[in-house]
């Protein structure tokens, strides 16, 4: 019987940092502060000693009109987040307590 290896990370957070031309009707997450927000989340998780969660930069997640956006796996929960306060709420509620942040969920 083959033994299933343990996961290296329990959770992956993919934060869109895609760039589009300034005239694109969808806009882009990068122009809405996505990199700063992702960096905040990464630094904050490190500060909190959360070692089994990976905060990743992502190319286009194709939800830019809502941006900045992220998706959290393995459950596949999609969020929009505009401020560090939003990012902190996702860290505290979703990543630490396993509760979805209803007000930030994407449709």
mmCIF file with all atom_site columns, N, CA, C and O in Angstrom, residues 29-58:
data_model
loop_
_atom_site.group_PDB
_atom_site.id
_atom_site.type_symbol
_atom_site.label_atom_id
_atom_site.label_alt_id
_atom_site.label_comp_id
_atom_site.label_asym_id
_atom_site.label_entity_id
_atom_site.label_seq_id
_atom_site.pdbx_PDB_ins_code
_atom_site.Cartn_x
_atom_site.Cartn_y
_atom_site.Cartn_z
_atom_site.occupancy
_atom_site.B_iso_or_equiv
_atom_site.pdbx_formal_charge
_atom_site.auth_seq_id
_atom_site.auth_comp_id
_atom_site.auth_asym_id
_atom_site.auth_atom_id
_atom_site.pdbx_PDB_model_num
ATOM 1   N N  . UNK A 1 29 ? -5.819 44.092 -11.374 1.00 0.00 ? 29 UNK A N  1
ATOM 2   C CA . UNK A 1 29 ? -5.587 44.056 -9.934  1.00 0.00 ? 29 UNK A CA 1
ATOM 3   C C  . UNK A 1 29 ? -4.346 44.854 -9.542  1.00 0.00 ? 29 UNK A C  1
ATOM 4   O O  . UNK A 1 29 ? -4.324 45.508 -8.501  1.00 0.00 ? 29 UNK A O  1
ATOM 5   N N  . UNK A 1 30 ? -3.302 44.808 -10.379 1.00 0.00 ? 30 UNK A N  1
ATOM 6   C CA . UNK A 1 30 ? -2.050 45.499 -10.058 1.00 0.00 ? 30 UNK A CA 1
ATOM 7   C C  . UNK A 1 30 ? -2.274 46.996 -9.875  1.00 0.00 ? 30 UNK A C  1
ATOM 8   O O  . UNK A 1 30 ? -1.711 47.601 -8.955  1.00 0.00 ? 30 UNK A O  1
ATOM 9   N N  . UNK A 1 31 ? -3.102 47.590 -10.713 1.00 0.00 ? 31 UNK A N  1
ATOM 10  C CA . UNK A 1 31 ? -3.331 49.033 -10.612 1.00 0.00 ? 31 UNK A CA 1
ATOM 11  C C  . UNK A 1 31 ? -4.189 49.410 -9.410  1.00 0.00 ? 31 UNK A C  1
ATOM 12  O O  . UNK A 1 31 ? -4.326 50.586 -9.092  1.00 0.00 ? 31 UNK A O  1
ATOM 13  N N  . UNK A 1 32 ? -4.737 48.411 -8.732  1.00 0.00 ? 32 UNK A N  1
ATOM 14  C CA . UNK A 1 32 ? -5.600 48.653 -7.568  1.00 0.00 ? 32 UNK A CA 1
ATOM 15  C C  . UNK A 1 32 ? -4.899 48.280 -6.260  1.00 0.00 ? 32 UNK A C  1
ATOM 16  O O  . UNK A 1 32 ? -5.545 48.058 -5.239  1.00 0.00 ? 32 UNK A O  1
ATOM 17  N N  . UNK A 1 33 ? -3.572 48.181 -6.297  1.00 0.00 ? 33 UNK A N  1
ATOM 18  C CA . UNK A 1 33 ? -2.804 47.950 -5.072  1.00 0.00 ? 33 UNK A CA 1
ATOM 19  C C  . UNK A 1 33 ? -2.616 46.503 -4.667  1.00 0.00 ? 33 UNK A C  1
ATOM 20  O O  . UNK A 1 33 ? -2.282 46.208 -3.519  1.00 0.00 ? 33 UNK A O  1
ATOM 21  N N  . UNK A 1 34 ? -2.795 45.572 -5.605  1.00 0.00 ? 34 UNK A N  1
ATOM 22  C CA . UNK A 1 34 ? -2.730 44.149 -5.284  1.00 0.00 ? 34 UNK A CA 1
ATOM 23  C C  . UNK A 1 34 ? -1.375 43.715 -4.724  1.00 0.00 ? 34 UNK A C  1
ATOM 24  O O  . UNK A 1 34 ? -1.319 42.905 -3.795  1.00 0.00 ? 34 UNK A O  1
ATOM 25  N N  . UNK A 1 35 ? -0.294 44.233 -5.256  1.00 0.00 ? 35 UNK A N  1
ATOM 26  C CA . UNK A 1 35 ? 1.037  43.811 -4.788  1.00 0.00 ? 35 UNK A CA 1
ATOM 27  C C  . UNK A 1 35 ? 1.263  44.219 -3.336  1.00 0.00 ? 35 UNK A C  1
ATOM 28  O O  . UNK A 1 35 ? 1.777  43.432 -2.534  1.00 0.00 ? 35 UNK A O  1
ATOM 29  N N  . UNK A 1 36 ? 0.887  45.432 -3.001  1.00 0.00 ? 36 UNK A N  1
ATOM 30  C CA . UNK A 1 36 ? 1.029  45.900 -1.623  1.00 0.00 ? 36 UNK A CA 1
ATOM 31  C C  . UNK A 1 36 ? 0.185  45.050 -0.671  1.00 0.00 ? 36 UNK A C  1
ATOM 32  O O  . UNK A 1 36 ? 0.646  44.679 0.418   1.00 0.00 ? 36 UNK A O  1
ATOM 33  N N  . UNK A 1 37 ? -1.026 44.718 -1.088  1.00 0.00 ? 37 UNK A N  1
ATOM 34  C CA . UNK A 1 37 ? -1.904 43.900 -0.243  1.00 0.00 ? 37 UNK A CA 1
ATOM 35  C C  . UNK A 1 37 ? -1.366 42.483 -0.079  1.00 0.00 ? 37 UNK A C  1
ATOM 36  O O  . UNK A 1 37 ? -1.389 41.922 1.019   1.00 0.00 ? 37 UNK A O  1
ATOM 37  N N  . UNK A 1 38 ? -0.857 41.902 -1.158  1.00 0.00 ? 38 UNK A N  1
ATOM 38  C CA . UNK A 1 38 ? -0.276 40.553 -1.058  1.00 0.00 ? 38 UNK A CA 1
ATOM 39  C C  . UNK A 1 38 ? 0.941  40.569 -0.145  1.00 0.00 ? 38 UNK A C  1
ATOM 40  O O  . UNK A 1 38 ? 1.109  39.698 0.707   1.00 0.00 ? 38 UNK A O  1
ATOM 41  N N  . UNK A 1 39 ? 1.783  41.572 -0.303  1.00 0.00 ? 39 UNK A N  1
ATOM 42  C CA . UNK A 1 39 ? 2.961  41.686 0.560   1.00 0.00 ? 39 UNK A CA 1
ATOM 43  C C  . UNK A 1 39 ? 2.557  41.825 2.028   1.00 0.00 ? 39 UNK A C  1
ATOM 44  O O  . UNK A 1 39 ? 3.183  41.242 2.912   1.00 0.00 ? 39 UNK A O  1
ATOM 45  N N  . UNK A 1 40 ? 1.505  42.589 2.276   1.00 0.00 ? 40 UNK A N  1
ATOM 46  C CA . UNK A 1 40 ? 0.998  42.733 3.643   1.00 0.00 ? 40 UNK A CA 1
ATOM 47  C C  . UNK A 1 40 ? 0.582  41.371 4.194   1.00 0.00 ? 40 UNK A C  1
ATOM 48  O O  . UNK A 1 40 ? 0.948  41.005 5.315   1.00 0.00 ? 40 UNK A O  1
ATOM 49  N N  . UNK A 1 41 ? -0.187 40.613 3.410   1.00 0.00 ? 41 UNK A N  1
ATOM 50  C CA . UNK A 1 41 ? -0.644 39.307 3.869   1.00 0.00 ? 41 UNK A CA 1
ATOM 51  C C  . UNK A 1 41 ? 0.532  38.367 4.135   1.00 0.00 ? 41 UNK A C  1
ATOM 52  O O  . UNK A 1 41 ? 0.561  37.666 5.147   1.00 0.00 ? 41 UNK A O  1
ATOM 53  N N  . UNK A 1 42 ? 1.483  38.365 3.236   1.00 0.00 ? 42 UNK A N  1
ATOM 54  C CA . UNK A 1 42 ? 2.652  37.500 3.393   1.00 0.00 ? 42 UNK A CA 1
ATOM 55  C C  . UNK A 1 42 ? 3.425  37.861 4.663   1.00 0.00 ? 42 UNK A C  1
ATOM 56  O O  . UNK A 1 42 ? 3.761  36.982 5.470   1.00 0.00 ? 42 UNK A O  1
ATOM 57  N N  . UNK A 1 43 ? 3.705  39.144 4.851   1.00 0.00 ? 43 UNK A N  1
ATOM 58  C CA . UNK A 1 43 ? 4.429  39.602 6.032   1.00 0.00 ? 43 UNK A CA 1
ATOM 59  C C  . UNK A 1 43 ? 3.646  39.308 7.312   1.00 0.00 ? 43 UNK A C  1
ATOM 60  O O  . UNK A 1 43 ? 4.214  38.884 8.318   1.00 0.00 ? 43 UNK A O  1
ATOM 61  N N  . UNK A 1 44 ? 2.353  39.526 7.258   1.00 0.00 ? 44 UNK A N  1
ATOM 62  C CA . UNK A 1 44 ? 1.503  39.332 8.439   1.00 0.00 ? 44 UNK A CA 1
ATOM 63  C C  . UNK A 1 44 ? 1.445  37.858 8.845   1.00 0.00 ? 44 UNK A C  1
ATOM 64  O O  . UNK A 1 44 ? 1.531  37.530 10.027  1.00 0.00 ? 44 UNK A O  1
ATOM 65  N N  . UNK A 1 45 ? 1.313  36.966 7.874   1.00 0.00 ? 45 UNK A N  1
ATOM 66  C CA . UNK A 1 45 ? 1.290  35.533 8.182   1.00 0.00 ? 45 UNK A CA 1
ATOM 67  C C  . UNK A 1 45 ? 2.620  35.093 8.783   1.00 0.00 ? 45 UNK A C  1
ATOM 68  O O  . UNK A 1 45 ? 2.650  34.305 9.738   1.00 0.00 ? 45 UNK A O  1
ATOM 69  N N  . UNK A 1 46 ? 3.711  35.634 8.261   1.00 0.00 ? 46 UNK A N  1
ATOM 70  C CA . UNK A 1 46 ? 5.035  35.320 8.807   1.00 0.00 ? 46 UNK A CA 1
ATOM 71  C C  . UNK A 1 46 ? 5.136  35.836 10.242  1.00 0.00 ? 46 UNK A C  1
ATOM 72  O O  . UNK A 1 46 ? 5.613  35.150 11.139  1.00 0.00 ? 46 UNK A O  1
ATOM 73  N N  . UNK A 1 47 ? 4.657  37.062 10.458  1.00 0.00 ? 47 UNK A N  1
ATOM 74  C CA . UNK A 1 47 ? 4.668  37.680 11.783  1.00 0.00 ? 47 UNK A CA 1
ATOM 75  C C  . UNK A 1 47 ? 3.851  36.858 12.784  1.00 0.00 ? 47 UNK A C  1
ATOM 76  O O  . UNK A 1 47 ? 4.227  36.732 13.954  1.00 0.00 ? 47 UNK A O  1
ATOM 77  N N  . UNK A 1 48 ? 2.748  36.290 12.327  1.00 0.00 ? 48 UNK A N  1
ATOM 78  C CA . UNK A 1 48 ? 1.878  35.485 13.198  1.00 0.00 ? 48 UNK A CA 1
ATOM 79  C C  . UNK A 1 48 ? 2.381  34.052 13.373  1.00 0.00 ? 48 UNK A C  1
ATOM 80  O O  . UNK A 1 48 ? 1.798  33.274 14.129  1.00 0.00 ? 48 UNK A O  1
ATOM 81  N N  . UNK A 1 49 ? 3.454  33.708 12.668  1.00 0.00 ? 49 UNK A N  1
ATOM 82  C CA . UNK A 1 49 ? 4.024  32.373 12.798  1.00 0.00 ? 49 UNK A CA 1
ATOM 83  C C  . UNK A 1 49 ? 3.216  31.286 12.110  1.00 0.00 ? 49 UNK A C  1
ATOM 84  O O  . UNK A 1 49 ? 3.290  30.118 12.485  1.00 0.00 ? 49 UNK A O  1
ATOM 85  N N  . UNK A 1 50 ? 2.467  31.670 11.089  1.00 0.00 ? 50 UNK A N  1
ATOM 86  C CA . UNK A 1 50 ? 1.670  30.698 10.332  1.00 0.00 ? 50 UNK A CA 1
ATOM 87  C C  . UNK A 1 50 ? 2.582  30.090 9.272   1.00 0.00 ? 50 UNK A C  1
ATOM 88  O O  . UNK A 1 50 ? 2.936  30.748 8.302   1.00 0.00 ? 50 UNK A O  1
ATOM 89  N N  . UNK A 1 51 ? 2.966  28.842 9.458   1.00 0.00 ? 51 UNK A N  1
ATOM 90  C CA . UNK A 1 51 ? 3.946  28.217 8.574   1.00 0.00 ? 51 UNK A CA 1
ATOM 91  C C  . UNK A 1 51 ? 3.351  27.271 7.551   1.00 0.00 ? 51 UNK A C  1
ATOM 92  O O  . UNK A 1 51 ? 4.034  26.871 6.622   1.00 0.00 ? 51 UNK A O  1
ATOM 93  N N  . UNK A 1 52 ? 2.096  26.896 7.708   1.00 0.00 ? 52 UNK A N  1
ATOM 94  C CA . UNK A 1 52 ? 1.511  25.916 6.783   1.00 0.00 ? 52 UNK A CA 1
ATOM 95  C C  . UNK A 1 52 ? 0.618  26.561 5.724   1.00 0.00 ? 52 UNK A C  1
ATOM 96  O O  . UNK A 1 52 ? -0.144 25.897 5.059   1.00 0.00 ? 52 UNK A O  1
ATOM 97  N N  . UNK A 1 53 ? 0.735  27.885 5.589   1.00 0.00 ? 53 UNK A N  1
ATOM 98  C CA . UNK A 1 53 ? -0.030 28.633 4.587   1.00 0.00 ? 53 UNK A CA 1
ATOM 99  C C  . UNK A 1 53 ? 0.959  29.347 3.682   1.00 0.00 ? 53 UNK A C  1
ATOM 100 O O  . UNK A 1 53 ? 1.917  29.974 4.145   1.00 0.00 ? 53 UNK A O  1
ATOM 101 N N  . UNK A 1 54 ? 0.724  29.259 2.381   1.00 0.00 ? 54 UNK A N  1
ATOM 102 C CA . UNK A 1 54 ? 1.584  29.927 1.395   1.00 0.00 ? 54 UNK A CA 1
ATOM 103 C C  . UNK A 1 54 ? 0.795  31.047 0.733   1.00 0.00 ? 54 UNK A C  1
ATOM 104 O O  . UNK A 1 54 ? -0.277 30.811 0.171   1.00 0.00 ? 54 UNK A O  1
ATOM 105 N N  . UNK A 1 55 ? 1.302  32.265 0.800   1.00 0.00 ? 55 UNK A N  1
ATOM 106 C CA . UNK A 1 55 ? 0.704  33.417 0.128   1.00 0.00 ? 55 UNK A CA 1
ATOM 107 C C  . UNK A 1 55 ? 1.467  33.592 -1.182  1.00 0.00 ? 55 UNK A C  1
ATOM 108 O O  . UNK A 1 55 ? 2.645  33.925 -1.178  1.00 0.00 ? 55 UNK A O  1
ATOM 109 N N  . UNK A 1 56 ? 0.794  33.342 -2.299  1.00 0.00 ? 56 UNK A N  1
ATOM 110 C CA . UNK A 1 56 ? 1.426  33.354 -3.616  1.00 0.00 ? 56 UNK A CA 1
ATOM 111 C C  . UNK A 1 56 ? 0.973  34.539 -4.458  1.00 0.00 ? 56 UNK A C  1
ATOM 112 O O  . UNK A 1 56 ? -0.188 34.939 -4.398  1.00 0.00 ? 56 UNK A O  1
ATOM 113 N N  . UNK A 1 57 ? 1.882  35.035 -5.291  1.00 0.00 ? 57 UNK A N  1
ATOM 114 C CA . UNK A 1 57 ? 1.503  35.957 -6.357  1.00 0.00 ? 57 UNK A CA 1
ATOM 115 C C  . UNK A 1 57 ? 0.898  35.125 -7.473  1.00 0.00 ? 57 UNK A C  1
ATOM 116 O O  . UNK A 1 57 ? 1.334  34.005 -7.720  1.00 0.00 ? 57 UNK A O  1
ATOM 117 N N  . UNK A 1 58 ? -0.062 35.698 -8.141  1.00 0.00 ? 58 UNK A N  1
ATOM 118 C CA . UNK A 1 58 ? -0.700 34.989 -9.236  1.00 0.00 ? 58 UNK A CA 1
ATOM 119 C C  . UNK A 1 58 ? -0.782 35.900 -10.449 1.00 0.00 ? 58 UNK A C  1
ATOM 120 O O  . UNK A 1 58 ? -0.886 37.119 -10.307 1.00 0.00 ? 58 UNK A O  1
#
